[in-house]
mmCIF file of C-alpha atoms in Angstrom:
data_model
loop_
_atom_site.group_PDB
_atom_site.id
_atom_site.type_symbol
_atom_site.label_atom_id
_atom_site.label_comp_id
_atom_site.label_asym_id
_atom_site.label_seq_id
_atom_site.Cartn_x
_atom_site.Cartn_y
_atom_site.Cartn_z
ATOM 1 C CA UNK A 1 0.000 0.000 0.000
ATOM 2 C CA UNK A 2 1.719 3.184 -0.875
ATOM 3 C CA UNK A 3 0.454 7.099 0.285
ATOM 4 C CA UNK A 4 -0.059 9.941 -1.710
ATOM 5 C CA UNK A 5 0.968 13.086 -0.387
ATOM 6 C CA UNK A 6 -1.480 16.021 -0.653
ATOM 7 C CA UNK A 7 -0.581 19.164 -2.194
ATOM 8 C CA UNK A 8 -3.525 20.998 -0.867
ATOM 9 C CA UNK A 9 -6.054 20.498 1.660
ATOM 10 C CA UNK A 10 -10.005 21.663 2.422
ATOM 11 C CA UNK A 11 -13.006 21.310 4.301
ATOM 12 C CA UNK A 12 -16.441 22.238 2.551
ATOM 13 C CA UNK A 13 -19.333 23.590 4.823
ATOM 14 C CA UNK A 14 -21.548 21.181 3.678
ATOM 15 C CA UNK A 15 -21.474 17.821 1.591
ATOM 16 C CA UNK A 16 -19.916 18.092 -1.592
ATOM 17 C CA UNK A 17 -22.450 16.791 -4.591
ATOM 18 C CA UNK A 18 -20.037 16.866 -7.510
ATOM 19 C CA UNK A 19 -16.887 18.446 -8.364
ATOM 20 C CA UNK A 20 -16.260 19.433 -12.264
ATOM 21 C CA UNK A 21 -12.645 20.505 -13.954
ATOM 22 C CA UNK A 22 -12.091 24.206 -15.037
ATOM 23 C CA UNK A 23 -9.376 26.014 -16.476
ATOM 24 C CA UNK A 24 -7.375 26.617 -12.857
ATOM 25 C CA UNK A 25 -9.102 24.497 -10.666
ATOM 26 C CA UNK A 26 -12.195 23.050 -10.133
ATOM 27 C CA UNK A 27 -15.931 23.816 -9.650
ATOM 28 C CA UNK A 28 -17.752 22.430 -6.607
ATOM 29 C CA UNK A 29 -21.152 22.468 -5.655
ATOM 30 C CA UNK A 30 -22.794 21.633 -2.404
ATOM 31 C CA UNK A 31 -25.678 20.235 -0.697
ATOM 32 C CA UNK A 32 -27.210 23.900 0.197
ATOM 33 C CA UNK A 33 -26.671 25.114 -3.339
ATOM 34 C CA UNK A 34 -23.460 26.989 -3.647
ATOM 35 C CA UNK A 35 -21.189 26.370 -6.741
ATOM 36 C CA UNK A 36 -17.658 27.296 -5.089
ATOM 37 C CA UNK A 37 -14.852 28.283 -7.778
ATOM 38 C CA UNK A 38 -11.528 26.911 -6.254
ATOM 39 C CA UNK A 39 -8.151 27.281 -7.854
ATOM 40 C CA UNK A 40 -5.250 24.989 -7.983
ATOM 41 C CA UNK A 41 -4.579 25.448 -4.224
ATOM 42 C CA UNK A 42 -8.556 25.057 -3.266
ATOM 43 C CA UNK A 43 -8.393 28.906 -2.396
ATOM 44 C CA UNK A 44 -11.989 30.763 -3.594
ATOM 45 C CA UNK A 45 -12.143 32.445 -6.645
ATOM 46 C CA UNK A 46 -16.008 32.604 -6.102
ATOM 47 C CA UNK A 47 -19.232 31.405 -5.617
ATOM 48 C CA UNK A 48 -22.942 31.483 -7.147
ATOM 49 C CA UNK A 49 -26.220 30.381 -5.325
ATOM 50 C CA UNK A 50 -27.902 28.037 -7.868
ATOM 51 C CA UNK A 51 -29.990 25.992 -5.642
ATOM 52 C CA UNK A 52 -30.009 22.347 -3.972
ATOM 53 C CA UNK A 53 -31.139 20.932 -7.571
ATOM 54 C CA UNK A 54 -28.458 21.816 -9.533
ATOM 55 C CA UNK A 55 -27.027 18.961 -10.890
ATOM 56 C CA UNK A 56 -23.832 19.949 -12.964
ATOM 57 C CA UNK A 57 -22.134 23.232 -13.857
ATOM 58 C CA UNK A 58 -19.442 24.391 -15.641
ATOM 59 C CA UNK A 59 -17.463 27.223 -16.184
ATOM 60 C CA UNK A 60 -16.808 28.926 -19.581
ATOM 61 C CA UNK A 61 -13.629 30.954 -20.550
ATOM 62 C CA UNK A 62 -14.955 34.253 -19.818
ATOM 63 C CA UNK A 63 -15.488 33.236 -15.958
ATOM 64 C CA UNK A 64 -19.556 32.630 -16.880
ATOM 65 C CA UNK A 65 -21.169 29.795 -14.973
ATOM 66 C CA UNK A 66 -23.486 28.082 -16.563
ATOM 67 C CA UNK A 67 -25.408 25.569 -14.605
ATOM 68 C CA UNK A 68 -28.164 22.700 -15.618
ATOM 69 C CA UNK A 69 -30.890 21.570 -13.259
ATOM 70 C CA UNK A 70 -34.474 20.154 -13.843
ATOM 71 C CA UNK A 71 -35.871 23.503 -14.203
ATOM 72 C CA UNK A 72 -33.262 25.594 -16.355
ATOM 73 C CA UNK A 73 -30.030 25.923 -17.689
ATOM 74 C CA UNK A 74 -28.567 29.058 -16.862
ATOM 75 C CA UNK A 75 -25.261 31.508 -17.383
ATOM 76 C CA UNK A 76 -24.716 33.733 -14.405
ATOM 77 C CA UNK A 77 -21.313 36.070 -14.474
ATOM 78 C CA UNK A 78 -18.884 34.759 -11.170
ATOM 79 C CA UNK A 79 -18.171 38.672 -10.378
ATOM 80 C CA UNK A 80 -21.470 40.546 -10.570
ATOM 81 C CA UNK A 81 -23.777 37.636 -10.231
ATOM 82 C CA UNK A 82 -25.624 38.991 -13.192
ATOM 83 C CA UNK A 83 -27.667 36.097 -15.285
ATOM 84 C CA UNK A 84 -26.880 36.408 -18.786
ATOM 85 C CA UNK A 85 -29.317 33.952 -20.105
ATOM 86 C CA UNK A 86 -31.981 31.309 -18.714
ATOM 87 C CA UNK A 87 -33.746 28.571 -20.832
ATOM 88 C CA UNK A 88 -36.277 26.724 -18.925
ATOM 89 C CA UNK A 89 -36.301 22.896 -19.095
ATOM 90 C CA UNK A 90 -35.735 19.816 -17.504
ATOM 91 C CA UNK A 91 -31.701 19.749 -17.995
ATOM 92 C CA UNK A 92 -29.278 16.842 -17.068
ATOM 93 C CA UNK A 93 -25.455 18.259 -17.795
ATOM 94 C CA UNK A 94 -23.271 20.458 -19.573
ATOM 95 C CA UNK A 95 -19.619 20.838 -20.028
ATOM 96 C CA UNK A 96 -17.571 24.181 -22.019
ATOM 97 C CA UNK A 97 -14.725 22.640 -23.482
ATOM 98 C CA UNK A 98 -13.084 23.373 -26.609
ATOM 99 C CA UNK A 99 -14.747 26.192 -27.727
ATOM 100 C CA UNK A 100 -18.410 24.625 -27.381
ATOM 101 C CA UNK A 101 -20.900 24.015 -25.088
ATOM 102 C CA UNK A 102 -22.012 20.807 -24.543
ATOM 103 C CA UNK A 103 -25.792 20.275 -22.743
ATOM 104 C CA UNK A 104 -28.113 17.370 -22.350
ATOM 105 C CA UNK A 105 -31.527 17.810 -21.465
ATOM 106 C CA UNK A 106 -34.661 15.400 -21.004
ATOM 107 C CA UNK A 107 -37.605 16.027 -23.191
ATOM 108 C CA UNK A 108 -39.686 12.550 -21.656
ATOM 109 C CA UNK A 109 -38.923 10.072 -24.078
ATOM 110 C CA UNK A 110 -35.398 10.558 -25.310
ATOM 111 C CA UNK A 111 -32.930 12.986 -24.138
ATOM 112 C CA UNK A 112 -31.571 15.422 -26.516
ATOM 113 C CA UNK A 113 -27.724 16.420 -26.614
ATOM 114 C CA UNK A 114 -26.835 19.513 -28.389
ATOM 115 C CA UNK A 115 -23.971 22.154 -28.959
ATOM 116 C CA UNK A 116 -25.141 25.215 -28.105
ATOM 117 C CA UNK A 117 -24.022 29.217 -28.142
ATOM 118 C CA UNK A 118 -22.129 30.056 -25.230
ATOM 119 C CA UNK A 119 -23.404 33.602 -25.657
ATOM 120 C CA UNK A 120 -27.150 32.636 -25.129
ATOM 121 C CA UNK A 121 -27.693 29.582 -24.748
ATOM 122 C CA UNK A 122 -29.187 28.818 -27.892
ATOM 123 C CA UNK A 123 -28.752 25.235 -29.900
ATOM 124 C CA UNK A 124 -26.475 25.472 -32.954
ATOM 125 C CA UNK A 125 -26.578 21.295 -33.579
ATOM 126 C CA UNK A 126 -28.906 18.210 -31.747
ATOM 127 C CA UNK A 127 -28.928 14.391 -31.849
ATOM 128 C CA UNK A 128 -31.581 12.317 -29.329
ATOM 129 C CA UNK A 129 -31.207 9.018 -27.770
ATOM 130 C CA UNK A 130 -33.770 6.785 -26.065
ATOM 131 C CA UNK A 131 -34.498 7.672 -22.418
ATOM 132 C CA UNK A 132 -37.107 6.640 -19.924
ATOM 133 C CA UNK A 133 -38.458 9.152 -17.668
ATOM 134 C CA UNK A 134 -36.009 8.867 -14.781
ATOM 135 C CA UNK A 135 -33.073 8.377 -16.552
ATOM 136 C CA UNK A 136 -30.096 10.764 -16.195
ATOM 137 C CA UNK A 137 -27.019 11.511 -18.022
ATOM 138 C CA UNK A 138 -23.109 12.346 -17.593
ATOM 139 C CA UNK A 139 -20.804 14.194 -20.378
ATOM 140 C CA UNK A 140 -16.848 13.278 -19.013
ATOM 141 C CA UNK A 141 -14.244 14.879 -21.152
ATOM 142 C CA UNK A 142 -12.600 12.918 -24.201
ATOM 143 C CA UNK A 143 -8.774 13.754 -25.474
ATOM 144 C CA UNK A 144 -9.866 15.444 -29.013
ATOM 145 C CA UNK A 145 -11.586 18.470 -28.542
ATOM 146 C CA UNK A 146 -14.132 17.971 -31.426
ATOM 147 C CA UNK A 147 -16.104 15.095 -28.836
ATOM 148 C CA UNK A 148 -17.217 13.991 -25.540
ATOM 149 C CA UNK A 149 -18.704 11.054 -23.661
ATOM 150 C CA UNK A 150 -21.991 10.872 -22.540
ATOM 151 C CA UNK A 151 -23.324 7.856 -20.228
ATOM 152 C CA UNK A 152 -27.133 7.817 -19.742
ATOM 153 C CA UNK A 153 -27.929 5.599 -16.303
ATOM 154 C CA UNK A 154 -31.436 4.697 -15.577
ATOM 155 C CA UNK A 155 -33.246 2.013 -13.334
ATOM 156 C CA UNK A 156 -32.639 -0.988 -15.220
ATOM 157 C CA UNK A 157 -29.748 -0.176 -17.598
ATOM 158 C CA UNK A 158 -26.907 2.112 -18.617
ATOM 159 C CA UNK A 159 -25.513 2.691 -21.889
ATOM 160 C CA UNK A 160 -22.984 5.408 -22.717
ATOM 161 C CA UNK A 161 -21.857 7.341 -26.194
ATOM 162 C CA UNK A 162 -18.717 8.687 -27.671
ATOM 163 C CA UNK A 163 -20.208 12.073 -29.489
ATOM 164 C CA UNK A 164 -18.476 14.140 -32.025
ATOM 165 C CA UNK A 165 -19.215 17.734 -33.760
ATOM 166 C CA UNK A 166 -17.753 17.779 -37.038
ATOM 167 C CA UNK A 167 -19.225 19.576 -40.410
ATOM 168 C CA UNK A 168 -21.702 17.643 -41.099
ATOM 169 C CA UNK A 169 -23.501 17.542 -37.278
ATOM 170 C CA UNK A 170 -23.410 15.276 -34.424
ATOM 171 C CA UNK A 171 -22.983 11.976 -34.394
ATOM 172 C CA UNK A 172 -23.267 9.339 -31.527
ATOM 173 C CA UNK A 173 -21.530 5.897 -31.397
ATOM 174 C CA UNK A 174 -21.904 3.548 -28.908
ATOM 175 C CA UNK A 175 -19.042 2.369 -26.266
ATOM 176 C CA UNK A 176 -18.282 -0.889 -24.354
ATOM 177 C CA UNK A 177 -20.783 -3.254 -23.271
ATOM 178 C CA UNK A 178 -24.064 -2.314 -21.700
ATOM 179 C CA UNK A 179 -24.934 -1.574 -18.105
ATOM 180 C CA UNK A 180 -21.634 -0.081 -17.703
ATOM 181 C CA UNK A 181 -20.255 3.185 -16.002
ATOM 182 C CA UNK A 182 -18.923 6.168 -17.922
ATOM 183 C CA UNK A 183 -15.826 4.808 -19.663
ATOM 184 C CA UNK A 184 -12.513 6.314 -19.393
ATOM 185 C CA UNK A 185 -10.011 7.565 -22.513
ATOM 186 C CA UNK A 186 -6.691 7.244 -22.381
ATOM 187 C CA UNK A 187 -4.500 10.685 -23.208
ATOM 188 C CA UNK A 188 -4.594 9.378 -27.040
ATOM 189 C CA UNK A 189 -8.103 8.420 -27.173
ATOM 190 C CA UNK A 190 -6.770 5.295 -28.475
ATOM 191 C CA UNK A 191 -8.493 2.995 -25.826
ATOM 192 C CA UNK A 192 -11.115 3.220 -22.896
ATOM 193 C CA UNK A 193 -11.497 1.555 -19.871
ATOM 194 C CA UNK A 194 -15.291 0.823 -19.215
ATOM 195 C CA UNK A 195 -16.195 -0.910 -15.280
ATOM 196 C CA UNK A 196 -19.571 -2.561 -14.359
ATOM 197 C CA UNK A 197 -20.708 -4.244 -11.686
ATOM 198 C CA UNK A 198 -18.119 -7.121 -11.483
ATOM 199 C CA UNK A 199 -15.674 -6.269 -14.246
ATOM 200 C CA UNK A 200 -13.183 -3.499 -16.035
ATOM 201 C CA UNK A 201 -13.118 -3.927 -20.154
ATOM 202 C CA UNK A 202 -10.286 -2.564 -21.390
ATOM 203 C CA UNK A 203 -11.201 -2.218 -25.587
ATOM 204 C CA UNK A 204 -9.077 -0.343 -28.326
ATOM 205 C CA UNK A 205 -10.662 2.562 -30.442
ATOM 206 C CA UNK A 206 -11.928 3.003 -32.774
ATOM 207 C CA UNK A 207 -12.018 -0.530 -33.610
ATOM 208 C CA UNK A 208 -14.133 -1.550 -30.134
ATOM 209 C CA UNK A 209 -11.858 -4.457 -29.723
ATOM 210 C CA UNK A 210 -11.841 -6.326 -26.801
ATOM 211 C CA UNK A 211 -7.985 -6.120 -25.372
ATOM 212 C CA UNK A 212 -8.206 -7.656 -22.048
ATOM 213 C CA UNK A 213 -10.888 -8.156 -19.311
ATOM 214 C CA UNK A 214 -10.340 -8.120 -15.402
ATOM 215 C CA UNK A 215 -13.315 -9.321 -12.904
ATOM 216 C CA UNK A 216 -13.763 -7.731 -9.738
ATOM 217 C CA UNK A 217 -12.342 -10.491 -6.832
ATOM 218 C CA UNK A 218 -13.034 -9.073 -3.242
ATOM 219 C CA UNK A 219 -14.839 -12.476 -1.364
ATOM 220 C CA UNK A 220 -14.209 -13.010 2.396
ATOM 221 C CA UNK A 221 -13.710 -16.435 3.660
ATOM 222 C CA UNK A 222 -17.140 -17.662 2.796
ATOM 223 C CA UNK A 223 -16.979 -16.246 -0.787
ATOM 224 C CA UNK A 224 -19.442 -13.716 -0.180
ATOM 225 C CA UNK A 225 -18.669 -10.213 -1.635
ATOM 226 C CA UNK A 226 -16.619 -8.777 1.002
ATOM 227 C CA UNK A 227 -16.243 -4.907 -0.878
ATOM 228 C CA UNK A 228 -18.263 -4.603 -4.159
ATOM 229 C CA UNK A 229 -16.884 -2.259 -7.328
ATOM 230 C CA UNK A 230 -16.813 1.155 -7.266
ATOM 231 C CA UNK A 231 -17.654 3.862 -10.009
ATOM 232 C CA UNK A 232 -14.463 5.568 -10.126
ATOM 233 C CA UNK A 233 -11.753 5.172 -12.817
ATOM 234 C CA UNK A 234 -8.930 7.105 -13.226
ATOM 235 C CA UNK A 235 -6.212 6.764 -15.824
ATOM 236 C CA UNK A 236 -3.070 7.400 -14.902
ATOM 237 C CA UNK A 237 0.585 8.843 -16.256
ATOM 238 C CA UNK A 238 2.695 5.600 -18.136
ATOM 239 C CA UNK A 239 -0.388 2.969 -18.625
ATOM 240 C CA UNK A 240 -1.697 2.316 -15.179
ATOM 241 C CA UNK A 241 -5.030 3.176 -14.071
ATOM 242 C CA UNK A 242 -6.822 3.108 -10.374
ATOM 243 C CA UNK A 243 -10.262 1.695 -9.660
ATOM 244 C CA UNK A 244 -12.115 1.966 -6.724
ATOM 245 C CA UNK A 245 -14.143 -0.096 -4.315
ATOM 246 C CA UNK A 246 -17.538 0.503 -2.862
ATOM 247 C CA UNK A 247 -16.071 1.170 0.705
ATOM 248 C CA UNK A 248 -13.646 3.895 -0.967
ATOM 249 C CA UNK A 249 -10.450 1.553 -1.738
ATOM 250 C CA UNK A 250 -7.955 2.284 -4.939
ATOM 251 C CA UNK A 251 -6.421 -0.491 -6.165
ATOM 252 C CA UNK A 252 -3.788 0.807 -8.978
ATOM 253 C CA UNK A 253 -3.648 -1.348 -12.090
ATOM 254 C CA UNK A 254 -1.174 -1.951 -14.543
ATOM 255 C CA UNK A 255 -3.045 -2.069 -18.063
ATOM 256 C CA UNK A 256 -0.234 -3.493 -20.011
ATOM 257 C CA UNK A 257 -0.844 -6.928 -17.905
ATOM 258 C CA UNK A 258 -4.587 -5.403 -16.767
ATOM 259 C CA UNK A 259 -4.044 -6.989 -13.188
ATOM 260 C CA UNK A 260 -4.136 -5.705 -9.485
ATOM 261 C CA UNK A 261 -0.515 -4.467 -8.261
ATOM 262 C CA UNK A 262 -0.891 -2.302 -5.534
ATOM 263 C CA UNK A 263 -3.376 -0.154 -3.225
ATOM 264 C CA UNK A 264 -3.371 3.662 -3.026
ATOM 265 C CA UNK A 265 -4.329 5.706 -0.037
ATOM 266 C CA UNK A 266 -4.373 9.665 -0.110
ATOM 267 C CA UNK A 267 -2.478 11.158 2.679
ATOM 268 C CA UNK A 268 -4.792 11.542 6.052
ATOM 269 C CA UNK A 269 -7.502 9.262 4.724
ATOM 270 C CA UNK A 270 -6.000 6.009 6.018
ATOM 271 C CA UNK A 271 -7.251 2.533 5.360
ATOM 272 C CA UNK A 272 -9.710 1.896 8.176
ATOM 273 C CA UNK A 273 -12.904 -0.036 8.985
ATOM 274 C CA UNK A 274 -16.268 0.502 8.033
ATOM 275 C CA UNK A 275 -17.767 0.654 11.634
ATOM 276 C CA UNK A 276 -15.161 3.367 12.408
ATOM 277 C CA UNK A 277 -16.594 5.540 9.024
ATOM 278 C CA UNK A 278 -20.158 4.301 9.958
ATOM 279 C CA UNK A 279 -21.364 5.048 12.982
ATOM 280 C CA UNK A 280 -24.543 3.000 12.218
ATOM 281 C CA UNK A 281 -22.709 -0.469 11.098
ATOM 282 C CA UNK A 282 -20.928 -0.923 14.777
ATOM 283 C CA UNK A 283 -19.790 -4.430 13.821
ATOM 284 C CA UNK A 284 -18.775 -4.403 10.155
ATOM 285 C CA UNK A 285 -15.001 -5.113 10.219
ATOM 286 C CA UNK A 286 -14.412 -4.258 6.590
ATOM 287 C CA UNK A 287 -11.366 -2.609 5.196
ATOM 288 C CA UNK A 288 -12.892 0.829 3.831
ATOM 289 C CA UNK A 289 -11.523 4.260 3.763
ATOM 290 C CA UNK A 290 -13.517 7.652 3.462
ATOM 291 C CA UNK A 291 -12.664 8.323 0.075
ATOM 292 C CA UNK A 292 -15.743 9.085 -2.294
ATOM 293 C CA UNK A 293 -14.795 10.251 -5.864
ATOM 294 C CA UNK A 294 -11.682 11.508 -7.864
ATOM 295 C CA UNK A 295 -12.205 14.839 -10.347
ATOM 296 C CA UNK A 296 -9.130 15.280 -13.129
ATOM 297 C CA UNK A 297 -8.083 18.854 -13.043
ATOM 298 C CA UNK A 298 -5.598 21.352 -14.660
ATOM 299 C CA UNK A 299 -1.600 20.449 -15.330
ATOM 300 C CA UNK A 300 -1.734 16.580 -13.819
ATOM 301 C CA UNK A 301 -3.638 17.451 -10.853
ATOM 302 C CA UNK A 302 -6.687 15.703 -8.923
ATOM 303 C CA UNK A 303 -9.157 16.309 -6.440
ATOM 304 C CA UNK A 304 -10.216 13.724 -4.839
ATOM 305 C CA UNK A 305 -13.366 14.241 -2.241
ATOM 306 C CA UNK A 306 -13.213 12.349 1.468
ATOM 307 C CA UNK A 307 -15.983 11.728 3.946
ATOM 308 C CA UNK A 308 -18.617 14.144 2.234
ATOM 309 C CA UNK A 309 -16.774 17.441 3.446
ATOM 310 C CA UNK A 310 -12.776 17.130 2.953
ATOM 311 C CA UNK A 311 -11.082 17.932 -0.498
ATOM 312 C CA UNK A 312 -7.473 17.099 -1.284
ATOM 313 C CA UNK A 313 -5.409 17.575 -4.252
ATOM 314 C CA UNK A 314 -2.719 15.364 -5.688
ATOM 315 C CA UNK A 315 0.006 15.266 -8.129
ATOM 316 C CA UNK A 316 -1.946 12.396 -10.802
ATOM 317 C CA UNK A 317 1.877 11.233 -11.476
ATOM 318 C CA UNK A 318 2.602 10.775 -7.759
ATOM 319 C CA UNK A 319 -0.123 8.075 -8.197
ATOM 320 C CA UNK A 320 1.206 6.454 -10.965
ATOM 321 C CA UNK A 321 4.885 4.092 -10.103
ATOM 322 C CA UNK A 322 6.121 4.988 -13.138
ATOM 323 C CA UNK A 323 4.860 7.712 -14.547
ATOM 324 C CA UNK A 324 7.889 8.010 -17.337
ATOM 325 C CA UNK A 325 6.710 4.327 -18.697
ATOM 326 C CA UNK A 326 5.143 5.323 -22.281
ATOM 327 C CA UNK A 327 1.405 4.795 -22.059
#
């Protein structure tokens, strides 16, 4: 088991929701509704009230936040908290990131993704995909500029989509099997990494070929599942990757073999036991640690997000045991 040291430290006033890149740091919204802007060092740039339903923001080049919920997507300024634009509807995501804006929103039967004018809001391009009413969707960043990945998630399957924006429109193409979590590019969008329930796929791209296959082994001495998957993947500097475990482990992987080498634990969030995390399960002896989530951010950094309220940042290289190796 090897610690990471932390380059920065924080504790949130309330729970952290989600935690989104930007250009010097990262975005982070709240339980109570505040988006805080944090820079490299988790220092405030700013903040904007949108509410305890927001459900992703993001943060466009002219310091803009734009935020989706299930009432509106919306652009207020960070500095004078003026709106610039508001477009009712029932919206799932949106990303800025190379020059576009990126939004999905659910129109009851299939949710519609578009590129859309940062300067109001409006859609320049569209594609749909099936949805049920409760589903929801993700858009995670993807190396070339030109796409991103969206994973819709609903109550009894998942599905996710590489899209691209090129001349002729958008386009969406399927990725990895079914009932999977938001896959993972590598830094040369040559592969992904896709994890279910009880297994990582590791497939080439664009061919979609299957290059190796690792199932999730955790059993105690019955056999019984002893710490079940996680959702997090993160790929990491000279072709190793992490994935986590339901009670907040990181087991580090080396993809060139696609097998278990090592455990990772971020500085101050030690391996302990679930009954000393939860208060409520006195008796469960588990391994587990208070980890939650992992957010990529600017020049090979990472926030990862502890026990609802504690942020820490890490070098993404200090992770990796060779981060040199060619990936």
């Amino acid at each position: 088991m090897r610690t990471i040291p932390t380059l920065a430290t924080s504790t949130l006033p309330d729970r952290a929701v989600f935690a989104r890149p930007w250009r010097d740091g990262w975005l982070v919204a709240t339980e109570r509704g505040l988006v805080l802007v944090l820079d490299r060092a988790l220092s405030r740039r700013g903040q904007v009230a949108r509410g305890p339903a927001v459900v992703d923001a993001t943060l466009a080049p002219d310091d803009v936040l734009i935020s989706a919920d299930p009432r509106a997507l919306t652009a207020v300024e960070i500095a004078s908290g003026r709106v610039r634009w508001h477009h009712a509807g029932a919206y799932l995501a949106c990303r800025a990131r190379g020059g576009r804006l990126w939004v999905a929103e659910h129109l009851g039967a299939t949710i519609a993704i578009s590129v859309r004018d940062r300067a109001t809001g409006a859609p320049l391009r569209a594609l749909t995909v099936a949805a049920s009413a409760d589903d929801v969707l993700s858009l995670t960043d993807h190396p070339d500029p030109d796409r991103i990945v969206a994973a819709r998630a609903g109550a009894d399957e998942r599905a996710a989509f590489l899209l691209t924006d090129a001349a002729d429109g958008l386009t969406a193409t399927a990725l990895g099997p079914d009932d999977h979590h938001a896959p993972v590019f590598t830094p040369a969008g040559d592969a992904y990494l896709s994890a279910g329930a009880d297994r990582l796929v590791y497939r080439a791209w664009p061919s979609d070929d299957e290059l190796d296959l690792l199932a999730w082994s955790d059993d105690d001495d019955d056999g019984a599942p002893d710490d079940r998957a996680g959702r997090d993947l993160q790929y990491l500097p000279g072709g190793y990757a992490t994935w986590s475990s339901a009670h907040g482990r990181l087991y580090l992987l080396d993809l060139a073999a696609l097998a278990v080498i090592d455990e990772l634990v971020i500085a101050d969030h030690p391996l302990r036991t679930v009954a000393e995390l939860r208060p409520k399960r006195p008796k469960d002896t588990t391994p587990a640690t208070d980890f939650e989530y992992a957010t990529a951010g600017p020049d090979g950094l990472i926030l990862t997000v502890h026990g609802h309220t504690h942020l820490a940042v890490t070098a993404l290289a200090a992770w990796s045991p060779d981060a040199e190796r060619p990936g």
